[in-house]
């Protein structure tokens, strides 16, 4: 579907000073050169339809209106060597709207007219940046193609409000194996007046794509949560259900190249799509990756930047809650047995290592021999685990240890010397240090747990590529997942070392957004 939106009012001032009646292009001994400013009609299009392939790489899906609204655009004019040959041109305002829902091979198109000012040569191609941010927006810097593709312009392009989604030329490989970045321009595209440009039947066609990718998750038809029966505190079998609460992304890139970087040497048979002027793989920026916490989980679709690292894959992390009778259940697993918090404290309080610590029940007694002591009880015990401010309590973030409650009275050890009972005070720090050697355990605090899966791009190749929609369908959940003692602490997803029974099964489906579909079984 096409919309011819000629945006000429804003160019009135430029028109007054643009062209003379002389030809805009003349021949010289060195080929064609420009004699003055020129008008060029350009036509944007987003994403063509294409054949499906399996993550699963599938068909195309239209973007939401907020994702395709364009409020400004900056154009770069490049000669055959990729050098800038005119001052960049910027237009602003509600430019290419409304873009109607697309269908067929092109999502949306719109055709403004742009002015090429101060040309030094006839352009061979145009690069357009839609909804640009600093330093591109309103720039007069004559960036070359290599500069536009370079790491200096690798920035955080996650500007996700309406009219601010950054877009750039679609990049692909031509029939001769050469990369196509700028949209080709010929001398016939350059007009003397805006009226000529308005009526040009063959505008410069610029396919564009969003710099961000989009990820969405849905639970499969039969996935409410897995039901597992386990004995808790050594009692009867109890049904425990893992219920999905939301999800977040892990290992997301903080920066992206402004224009997609490709390698023409790639041997995959699926990455280049000349017919649709698109490509489905990219080289991503290497750098620090971002993680999330349990409290970052939501059910909404999420945007992220390209990440095609061979090792540090972007992951979908599913937040779940272990429930008993529909209520969150704090559970502990120690020595392959499940406990409630109270049941586990009772178990620990009965161990000799704990019973050797005492508190005085009558500290005001005048004589030492009159004082009475009892071993620590379960009510004196609490749990400690890694937090953002104290990250080194245990080796792993999913672990917890026993500690003494902060308000516990003075603790003693008792010894008998020559028949006399001697009470020696000890600090809570000393007691807690000894407890650390008693038990390190899995702690599903308030039932919080997570499952995760790498996001697949095509088959077993993992990655995130711009302008793709990754739709992950959760087919099943198995096991209890990885415990989350502290929901605020940043999580680097991992499975407990002794956990071979937790799984997530998901199907990824990859869409003008190219859709990648993936089904996942969580475990």
Short mmCIF file of N, CA and C in Angstrom, two decimals, residues 146-209:
data_model
loop_
_atom_site.label_atom_id
_atom_site.label_comp_id
_atom_site.label_asym_id
_atom_site.label_seq_id
_atom_site.Cartn_x
_atom_site.Cartn_y
_atom_site.Cartn_z
N UNK A 146 31.24 5.30 5.00
CA UNK A 146 31.99 4.55 6.00
C UNK A 146 31.83 5.17 7.38
N UNK A 147 31.72 6.49 7.45
CA UNK A 147 31.50 7.15 8.75
C UNK A 147 30.11 6.85 9.29
N UNK A 148 29.12 6.80 8.41
CA UNK A 148 27.76 6.49 8.85
C UNK A 148 27.66 5.07 9.37
N UNK A 149 28.51 4.18 8.87
CA UNK A 149 28.49 2.79 9.29
C UNK A 149 29.43 2.50 10.45
N UNK A 150 30.23 3.48 10.85
CA UNK A 150 31.31 3.22 11.79
C UNK A 150 30.84 3.17 13.24
N UNK A 151 31.76 2.73 14.09
CA UNK A 151 31.46 2.56 15.52
C UNK A 151 31.20 3.90 16.21
N UNK A 152 31.71 5.00 15.64
CA UNK A 152 31.48 6.31 16.27
C UNK A 152 29.99 6.64 16.35
N UNK A 153 29.20 6.11 15.43
CA UNK A 153 27.76 6.35 15.45
C UNK A 153 26.99 5.14 15.98
N UNK A 154 27.71 4.22 16.62
CA UNK A 154 27.05 3.10 17.31
C UNK A 154 26.58 3.62 18.66
N UNK A 155 25.27 3.85 18.77
CA UNK A 155 24.70 4.51 19.95
C UNK A 155 23.52 3.71 20.47
N UNK A 156 22.94 4.20 21.54
CA UNK A 156 21.72 3.58 22.08
C UNK A 156 20.53 4.16 21.31
N UNK A 157 20.00 3.38 20.39
CA UNK A 157 18.89 3.83 19.56
C UNK A 157 17.55 3.31 20.07
N UNK A 158 17.48 2.98 21.35
CA UNK A 158 16.21 2.49 21.91
C UNK A 158 15.33 3.68 22.32
N UNK A 159 14.97 4.51 21.35
CA UNK A 159 14.06 5.63 21.58
C UNK A 159 12.69 5.12 21.16
N UNK A 160 11.86 4.78 22.13
CA UNK A 160 10.70 3.93 21.87
C UNK A 160 9.37 4.64 22.00
N UNK A 161 9.38 5.97 21.90
CA UNK A 161 8.13 6.71 21.95
C UNK A 161 7.64 6.99 20.53
N UNK A 162 6.37 7.27 20.40
CA UNK A 162 5.77 7.47 19.09
C UNK A 162 6.49 8.57 18.32
N UNK A 163 6.82 8.29 17.09
CA UNK A 163 7.49 9.26 16.25
C UNK A 163 8.98 9.36 16.49
N UNK A 164 9.54 8.43 17.27
CA UNK A 164 10.97 8.49 17.58
C UNK A 164 11.73 7.19 17.32
N UNK A 165 11.06 6.21 16.72
CA UNK A 165 11.77 4.98 16.37
C UNK A 165 12.74 5.29 15.23
N UNK A 166 14.02 5.10 15.47
CA UNK A 166 15.04 5.42 14.47
C UNK A 166 15.02 4.35 13.37
N UNK A 167 15.10 4.81 12.12
CA UNK A 167 15.13 3.91 10.97
C UNK A 167 16.25 4.35 10.04
N UNK A 168 16.75 3.39 9.28
CA UNK A 168 17.82 3.68 8.32
C UNK A 168 17.64 2.79 7.10
N UNK A 169 18.45 3.06 6.07
CA UNK A 169 18.35 2.27 4.84
C UNK A 169 18.45 0.78 5.12
N UNK A 170 17.64 0.02 4.42
CA UNK A 170 17.81 -1.43 4.43
C UNK A 170 19.09 -1.77 3.68
N UNK A 171 19.84 -2.72 4.22
CA UNK A 171 21.13 -3.10 3.65
C UNK A 171 21.05 -4.55 3.19
N UNK A 172 21.56 -4.80 1.99
CA UNK A 172 21.50 -6.16 1.43
C UNK A 172 22.62 -6.31 0.40
N UNK A 173 22.67 -7.44 -0.27
CA UNK A 173 23.71 -7.71 -1.25
C UNK A 173 23.08 -7.81 -2.64
N UNK A 174 23.73 -7.19 -3.64
CA UNK A 174 23.17 -7.23 -4.99
C UNK A 174 23.51 -8.55 -5.69
N UNK A 175 23.07 -8.68 -6.92
CA UNK A 175 23.25 -9.94 -7.65
C UNK A 175 24.71 -10.27 -7.90
N UNK A 176 25.58 -9.26 -7.82
CA UNK A 176 27.00 -9.47 -8.04
C UNK A 176 27.77 -9.69 -6.75
N UNK A 177 27.03 -9.76 -5.63
CA UNK A 177 27.68 -10.00 -4.35
C UNK A 177 28.23 -8.76 -3.69
N UNK A 178 27.84 -7.57 -4.16
CA UNK A 178 28.31 -6.31 -3.57
C UNK A 178 27.25 -5.78 -2.60
N UNK A 179 27.67 -5.17 -1.49
CA UNK A 179 26.69 -4.63 -0.55
C UNK A 179 25.98 -3.42 -1.11
N UNK A 180 24.68 -3.33 -0.86
CA UNK A 180 23.88 -2.16 -1.24
C UNK A 180 23.46 -1.48 0.05
N UNK A 181 23.92 -0.26 0.25
CA UNK A 181 23.60 0.49 1.46
C UNK A 181 22.78 1.72 1.11
N UNK A 182 23.35 2.61 0.30
CA UNK A 182 22.60 3.77 -0.14
C UNK A 182 21.64 3.41 -1.27
N UNK A 183 20.54 4.15 -1.36
CA UNK A 183 19.59 3.95 -2.45
C UNK A 183 20.15 4.57 -3.72
N UNK A 184 20.23 3.82 -4.82
CA UNK A 184 20.84 4.34 -6.05
C UNK A 184 20.11 5.57 -6.60
N UNK A 185 20.90 6.53 -7.09
CA UNK A 185 20.37 7.77 -7.69
C UNK A 185 21.00 7.91 -9.07
N UNK A 186 20.19 8.35 -10.04
CA UNK A 186 20.72 8.66 -11.37
C UNK A 186 20.50 10.14 -11.66
N UNK A 187 21.15 10.63 -12.70
CA UNK A 187 21.01 12.04 -13.05
C UNK A 187 19.57 12.40 -13.37
N UNK A 188 18.81 11.45 -13.90
CA UNK A 188 17.42 11.72 -14.26
C UNK A 188 16.53 11.95 -13.04
N UNK A 189 17.01 11.53 -11.87
CA UNK A 189 16.23 11.75 -10.65
C UNK A 189 16.35 13.18 -10.13
N UNK A 190 17.32 13.93 -10.62
CA UNK A 190 17.60 15.26 -10.08
C UNK A 190 16.88 16.30 -10.94
N UNK A 191 15.99 17.07 -10.33
CA UNK A 191 15.15 18.01 -11.06
C UNK A 191 15.51 19.45 -10.70
N UNK A 192 15.13 20.35 -11.63
CA UNK A 192 15.42 21.76 -11.41
C UNK A 192 14.46 22.41 -10.44
N UNK A 193 13.22 21.92 -10.39
CA UNK A 193 12.21 22.55 -9.55
C UNK A 193 11.47 21.49 -8.75
N UNK A 194 10.81 21.96 -7.73
CA UNK A 194 10.04 21.02 -6.93
C UNK A 194 8.85 20.49 -7.71
N UNK A 195 8.30 21.30 -8.62
CA UNK A 195 7.17 20.84 -9.42
C UNK A 195 7.57 19.66 -10.30
N UNK A 196 8.77 19.74 -10.87
CA UNK A 196 9.24 18.61 -11.66
C UNK A 196 9.41 17.38 -10.78
N UNK A 197 9.95 17.59 -9.60
CA UNK A 197 10.16 16.46 -8.70
C UNK A 197 8.84 15.85 -8.27
N UNK A 198 7.83 16.72 -8.06
CA UNK A 198 6.52 16.22 -7.63
C UNK A 198 5.93 15.25 -8.64
N UNK A 199 6.20 15.50 -9.90
CA UNK A 199 5.58 14.69 -10.95
C UNK A 199 6.52 13.60 -11.48
N UNK A 200 7.65 13.43 -10.83
CA UNK A 200 8.59 12.40 -11.28
C UNK A 200 7.96 11.01 -11.09
N UNK A 201 7.76 10.25 -12.17
CA UNK A 201 7.13 8.93 -12.04
C UNK A 201 8.07 7.88 -11.46
N UNK A 202 9.36 8.23 -11.37
CA UNK A 202 10.34 7.25 -10.88
C UNK A 202 11.18 7.84 -9.75
N UNK A 203 10.57 8.06 -8.59
CA UNK A 203 11.33 8.60 -7.47
C UNK A 203 12.42 7.63 -7.02
N UNK A 204 13.39 8.16 -6.31
CA UNK A 204 14.42 7.30 -5.72
C UNK A 204 13.78 6.45 -4.63
N UNK A 205 13.87 5.17 -4.77
CA UNK A 205 13.22 4.27 -3.81
C UNK A 205 14.20 3.93 -2.69
N UNK A 206 13.79 4.25 -1.46
CA UNK A 206 14.65 4.02 -0.30
C UNK A 206 13.95 3.04 0.64
N UNK A 207 14.34 1.78 0.63
CA UNK A 207 13.78 0.86 1.62
C UNK A 207 14.42 1.12 2.98
N UNK A 208 13.61 1.24 3.99
CA UNK A 208 14.13 1.53 5.33
C UNK A 208 13.66 0.46 6.30
N UNK A 209 14.37 0.37 7.42
CA UNK A 209 13.99 -0.58 8.46
C UNK A 209 14.32 0.01 9.82
#
